[in-house]
């Protein structure tokens, strides 16, 4: 069974540019999450989808971040315009509805904003 | 007070040693806990879950102390391959959604 995949693995952009991250969850997992780890800090929750619906977006830092999950399959996280403090590793995770806390993480996208 | 606190380490131990990490949590309503393992520049992977008094899986034992609000992870007969960062993770209490709260992690280095 394929795990959670993320693209790209690395992205280096300049301040003010736009970046879109993609996550493909494990097949059959209705729950999809985005988390972020900035340097020196703990991994922090950003938001949670159940299928195509945003269930909880309490962790989204500001309106420069936009997440979508059209069709309830893969998800994208767009940062526009990017700021220096957005640098970090963005993890996607997925889980089944019947066992929501057993979350499987993707390898992450390492974003560097210069 | 942080929701989840861990000693960042590093814990440097010789191969074969027994090592234990603690993690304290602030929400007394929390019912379950997880230990995740994260290798350098890799994703976190679920290691163990702790739902009641404790859990044992081979060389790994996780215990929960509700009165003092901490969980521990004990690793016996350490292997070089156990070198990693161990993340303490607390799910929300019932009705609080699905978001996991992570500690900053404890770094373990097992040496020859």
Tab-separated table of C-alpha atoms in Angstrom:
chain	number	residue	atom	x	y	z
A	1	UNK	CA	0.000	0.000	0.000
A	2	UNK	CA	1.406	3.380	-0.998
A	3	UNK	CA	1.962	5.856	1.794
A	4	UNK	CA	1.283	9.568	1.891
A	5	UNK	CA	3.175	11.344	-0.841
A	6	UNK	CA	4.063	15.003	-1.109
A	7	UNK	CA	5.387	17.168	-3.893
A	8	UNK	CA	7.779	18.857	-4.183
A	9	UNK	CA	10.260	17.555	-1.642
A	10	UNK	CA	12.044	20.900	-1.591
A	11	UNK	CA	11.140	24.385	-2.729
A	12	UNK	CA	13.201	27.535	-2.604
A	13	UNK	CA	11.367	30.746	-3.471
A	14	UNK	CA	11.831	34.450	-2.967
A	15	UNK	CA	9.784	36.527	-0.606
A	16	UNK	CA	6.610	37.645	-2.311
A	17	UNK	CA	6.381	34.663	-4.646
A	18	UNK	CA	3.731	31.983	-4.620
A	19	UNK	CA	4.239	28.308	-3.884
A	20	UNK	CA	1.801	25.419	-4.067
A	21	UNK	CA	2.402	22.211	-2.180
A	22	UNK	CA	0.617	18.990	-3.004
A	23	UNK	CA	-0.333	16.005	-0.867
A	24	UNK	CA	-1.723	12.654	-1.929
A	25	UNK	CA	-3.107	10.773	1.084
A	26	UNK	CA	-3.288	7.043	1.546
A	27	UNK	CA	-6.079	5.663	-0.613
A	28	UNK	CA	-9.305	5.377	1.366
A	29	UNK	CA	-8.286	7.859	4.054
A	30	UNK	CA	-10.977	10.492	4.295
A	31	UNK	CA	-9.103	12.539	6.879
A	32	UNK	CA	-6.272	14.699	5.568
A	33	UNK	CA	-4.178	17.050	7.666
A	34	UNK	CA	-1.534	19.675	7.109
A	35	UNK	CA	1.122	20.325	9.749
A	36	UNK	CA	4.195	22.542	9.761
A	37	UNK	CA	7.498	22.541	11.576
A	38	UNK	CA	9.517	25.725	11.625
A	39	UNK	CA	13.150	25.537	12.669
A	40	UNK	CA	13.644	24.909	16.350
A	41	UNK	CA	9.948	24.535	17.067
A	42	UNK	CA	7.538	21.654	17.436
A	43	UNK	CA	5.342	20.323	14.650
A	44	UNK	CA	2.124	22.342	14.620
A	45	UNK	CA	-1.277	21.596	13.195
A	46	UNK	CA	-2.541	23.757	10.347
A	47	UNK	CA	-5.825	22.268	9.208
A	48	UNK	CA	-7.946	19.172	8.741
A	49	UNK	CA	-10.118	18.010	5.848
A	50	UNK	CA	-12.757	15.344	5.941
A	51	UNK	CA	-13.120	14.413	2.306
A	52	UNK	CA	-13.438	17.777	0.544
A	53	UNK	CA	-14.695	19.725	3.573
A	54	UNK	CA	-12.530	21.782	5.900
A	55	UNK	CA	-13.239	20.420	9.357
A	56	UNK	CA	-10.795	22.508	11.343
A	57	UNK	CA	-8.575	25.312	10.072
A	58	UNK	CA	-7.745	26.778	13.448
A	59	UNK	CA	-4.016	26.381	12.887
A	60	UNK	CA	-3.762	28.334	9.648
A	61	UNK	CA	-1.447	31.269	10.380
A	62	UNK	CA	-3.127	33.906	8.213
A	63	UNK	CA	-4.989	34.452	4.969
A	64	UNK	CA	-1.854	34.044	2.892
A	65	UNK	CA	-2.385	30.319	3.262
A	66	UNK	CA	-5.070	28.580	1.220
A	67	UNK	CA	-5.756	24.859	1.343
A	68	UNK	CA	-8.031	22.949	-0.970
A	69	UNK	CA	-9.079	19.372	-1.433
A	70	UNK	CA	-11.264	19.344	-4.497
A	71	UNK	CA	-12.973	16.007	-5.022
A	72	UNK	CA	-11.822	14.773	-1.647
A	73	UNK	CA	-8.663	13.136	-2.943
A	74	UNK	CA	-5.390	15.049	-3.084
A	75	UNK	CA	-4.912	18.391	-1.380
A	76	UNK	CA	-2.958	21.524	-2.178
A	77	UNK	CA	-1.626	24.184	0.157
A	78	UNK	CA	-0.842	27.509	-1.473
A	79	UNK	CA	1.167	30.257	0.155
A	80	UNK	CA	0.717	33.624	-1.515
A	81	UNK	CA	2.660	35.852	-1.084
A	82	UNK	CA	5.336	33.938	0.789
A	83	UNK	CA	7.147	35.583	3.698
A	84	UNK	CA	10.458	34.678	5.325
A	85	UNK	CA	8.734	33.243	8.388
A	86	UNK	CA	6.898	30.723	6.225
A	87	UNK	CA	10.100	28.716	5.857
A	88	UNK	CA	9.887	25.267	7.378
A	89	UNK	CA	8.845	21.715	6.669
A	90	UNK	CA	5.228	21.178	5.687
A	91	UNK	CA	3.913	17.733	6.490
A	92	UNK	CA	0.735	16.172	5.239
A	93	UNK	CA	-0.899	13.300	7.095
A	94	UNK	CA	-3.937	11.148	6.585
A	95	UNK	CA	-6.051	8.817	8.675
A	96	UNK	CA	-9.162	6.725	8.501
A	97	UNK	CA	-12.383	8.038	9.968
A	98	UNK	CA	-12.711	5.065	12.322
A	99	UNK	CA	-9.217	5.625	13.753
A	100	UNK	CA	-8.604	9.338	13.369
A	101	UNK	CA	-5.642	9.701	15.707
A	102	UNK	CA	-3.541	7.077	13.939
A	103	UNK	CA	-2.164	9.532	11.425
A	104	UNK	CA	0.351	8.589	8.753
A	105	UNK	CA	2.692	11.302	7.679
A	106	UNK	CA	4.186	12.084	4.319
A	107	UNK	CA	7.891	12.885	3.862
A	108	UNK	CA	7.226	16.613	3.956
A	109	UNK	CA	8.032	19.556	1.721
A	110	UNK	CA	10.960	21.645	2.861
A	111	UNK	CA	10.135	25.254	1.993
A	112	UNK	CA	12.781	27.935	2.080
A	113	UNK	CA	11.771	31.545	1.514
A	114	UNK	CA	14.695	33.863	0.813
B	1	UNK	CA	2.684	26.239	30.391
B	2	UNK	CA	3.160	24.369	27.103
B	3	UNK	CA	0.613	21.682	26.275
B	4	UNK	CA	3.329	19.073	25.819
B	5	UNK	CA	6.855	19.365	27.188
B	6	UNK	CA	9.872	17.198	26.567
B	7	UNK	CA	13.550	17.351	27.441
B	8	UNK	CA	15.205	17.975	24.051
B	9	UNK	CA	18.345	16.028	24.989
B	10	UNK	CA	20.428	14.763	23.322
B	11	UNK	CA	20.629	11.560	25.284
B	12	UNK	CA	23.896	9.851	24.337
B	13	UNK	CA	23.892	6.229	25.428
B	14	UNK	CA	26.058	3.192	24.642
B	15	UNK	CA	24.642	0.324	22.653
B	16	UNK	CA	22.823	-2.083	24.934
B	17	UNK	CA	21.882	0.522	27.517
B	18	UNK	CA	18.419	1.192	28.861
B	19	UNK	CA	17.153	4.728	28.396
B	20	UNK	CA	13.945	6.475	29.421
B	21	UNK	CA	12.339	9.734	28.361
B	22	UNK	CA	9.523	11.587	30.020
B	23	UNK	CA	6.905	13.873	28.572
B	24	UNK	CA	4.545	16.066	30.592
B	25	UNK	CA	1.178	17.263	29.385
B	26	UNK	CA	-1.007	20.055	30.661
B	27	UNK	CA	-4.551	18.945	29.818
B	28	UNK	CA	-5.738	16.570	32.516
B	29	UNK	CA	-8.682	15.563	30.283
B	30	UNK	CA	-6.388	13.906	27.730
B	31	UNK	CA	-7.188	10.212	27.456
B	32	UNK	CA	-4.666	8.824	25.018
B	33	UNK	CA	-1.118	9.527	23.994
B	34	UNK	CA	1.354	8.555	21.320
B	35	UNK	CA	5.050	8.256	20.861
B	36	UNK	CA	6.280	8.981	17.349
B	37	UNK	CA	9.775	8.447	16.058
B	38	UNK	CA	11.384	10.842	13.612
B	39	UNK	CA	14.642	10.137	11.844
B	40	UNK	CA	16.726	13.044	10.614
B	41	UNK	CA	14.964	14.827	7.727
B	42	UNK	CA	12.246	12.192	7.607
B	43	UNK	CA	8.585	12.114	8.502
B	44	UNK	CA	7.299	11.235	11.987
B	45	UNK	CA	6.247	7.617	12.285
B	46	UNK	CA	3.923	6.202	14.914
B	47	UNK	CA	5.880	4.112	17.398
B	48	UNK	CA	3.463	3.356	20.210
B	49	UNK	CA	0.110	4.391	21.580
B	50	UNK	CA	-0.758	4.622	25.275
B	51	UNK	CA	-4.414	4.391	26.171
B	52	UNK	CA	-4.473	3.373	29.791
B	53	UNK	CA	-1.763	2.410	32.183
B	54	UNK	CA	0.823	1.455	29.617
B	55	UNK	CA	1.885	-0.460	26.551
B	56	UNK	CA	4.784	-2.777	25.757
B	57	UNK	CA	6.141	-3.737	22.347
B	58	UNK	CA	9.371	-5.678	22.345
B	59	UNK	CA	12.143	-3.518	23.737
B	60	UNK	CA	9.845	-0.506	24.040
B	61	UNK	CA	7.579	0.241	26.997
B	62	UNK	CA	5.340	3.278	27.320
B	63	UNK	CA	3.742	4.185	30.620
B	64	UNK	CA	1.204	6.750	31.716
B	65	UNK	CA	1.036	8.475	35.064
B	66	UNK	CA	-2.249	10.386	35.158
B	67	UNK	CA	-1.775	11.751	38.660
B	68	UNK	CA	1.432	13.496	37.689
B	69	UNK	CA	0.379	14.042	34.046
B	70	UNK	CA	3.345	12.487	32.348
B	71	UNK	CA	4.057	9.635	29.996
B	72	UNK	CA	7.355	7.847	29.644
B	73	UNK	CA	9.091	5.802	26.992
B	74	UNK	CA	11.581	3.154	28.061
B	75	UNK	CA	13.930	1.554	25.539
B	76	UNK	CA	15.814	-1.543	26.655
B	77	UNK	CA	18.925	-2.976	25.000
B	78	UNK	CA	19.408	0.105	22.804
B	79	UNK	CA	20.465	-0.450	19.200
B	80	UNK	CA	22.344	1.918	16.930
B	81	UNK	CA	19.208	2.016	14.798
B	82	UNK	CA	17.239	3.477	17.706
B	83	UNK	CA	19.046	6.789	17.188
B	84	UNK	CA	16.298	9.261	16.311
B	85	UNK	CA	14.114	11.976	17.782
B	86	UNK	CA	11.204	10.707	19.855
B	87	UNK	CA	8.110	12.865	19.756
B	88	UNK	CA	5.470	12.874	22.453
B	89	UNK	CA	2.056	13.450	20.910
B	90	UNK	CA	-1.258	14.230	22.566
B	91	UNK	CA	-4.556	13.979	20.693
B	92	UNK	CA	-7.345	16.356	21.660
B	93	UNK	CA	-9.792	15.363	24.352
B	94	UNK	CA	-13.157	14.104	23.171
B	95	UNK	CA	-14.885	16.647	20.969
B	96	UNK	CA	-11.743	18.595	20.310
B	97	UNK	CA	-11.256	17.512	16.709
B	98	UNK	CA	-8.442	15.392	15.351
B	99	UNK	CA	-5.427	17.658	15.593
B	100	UNK	CA	-2.384	16.188	17.247
B	101	UNK	CA	-0.267	18.294	19.597
B	102	UNK	CA	3.429	17.522	19.376
B	103	UNK	CA	6.229	18.026	21.829
B	104	UNK	CA	9.519	19.353	20.516
B	105	UNK	CA	11.016	15.883	20.732
B	106	UNK	CA	13.838	14.180	22.607
B	107	UNK	CA	16.934	13.312	20.612
B	108	UNK	CA	18.522	9.931	21.256
B	109	UNK	CA	21.985	8.966	20.045
B	110	UNK	CA	23.052	5.379	20.559
B	111	UNK	CA	26.809	4.928	20.260
B	112	UNK	CA	29.175	1.958	19.948
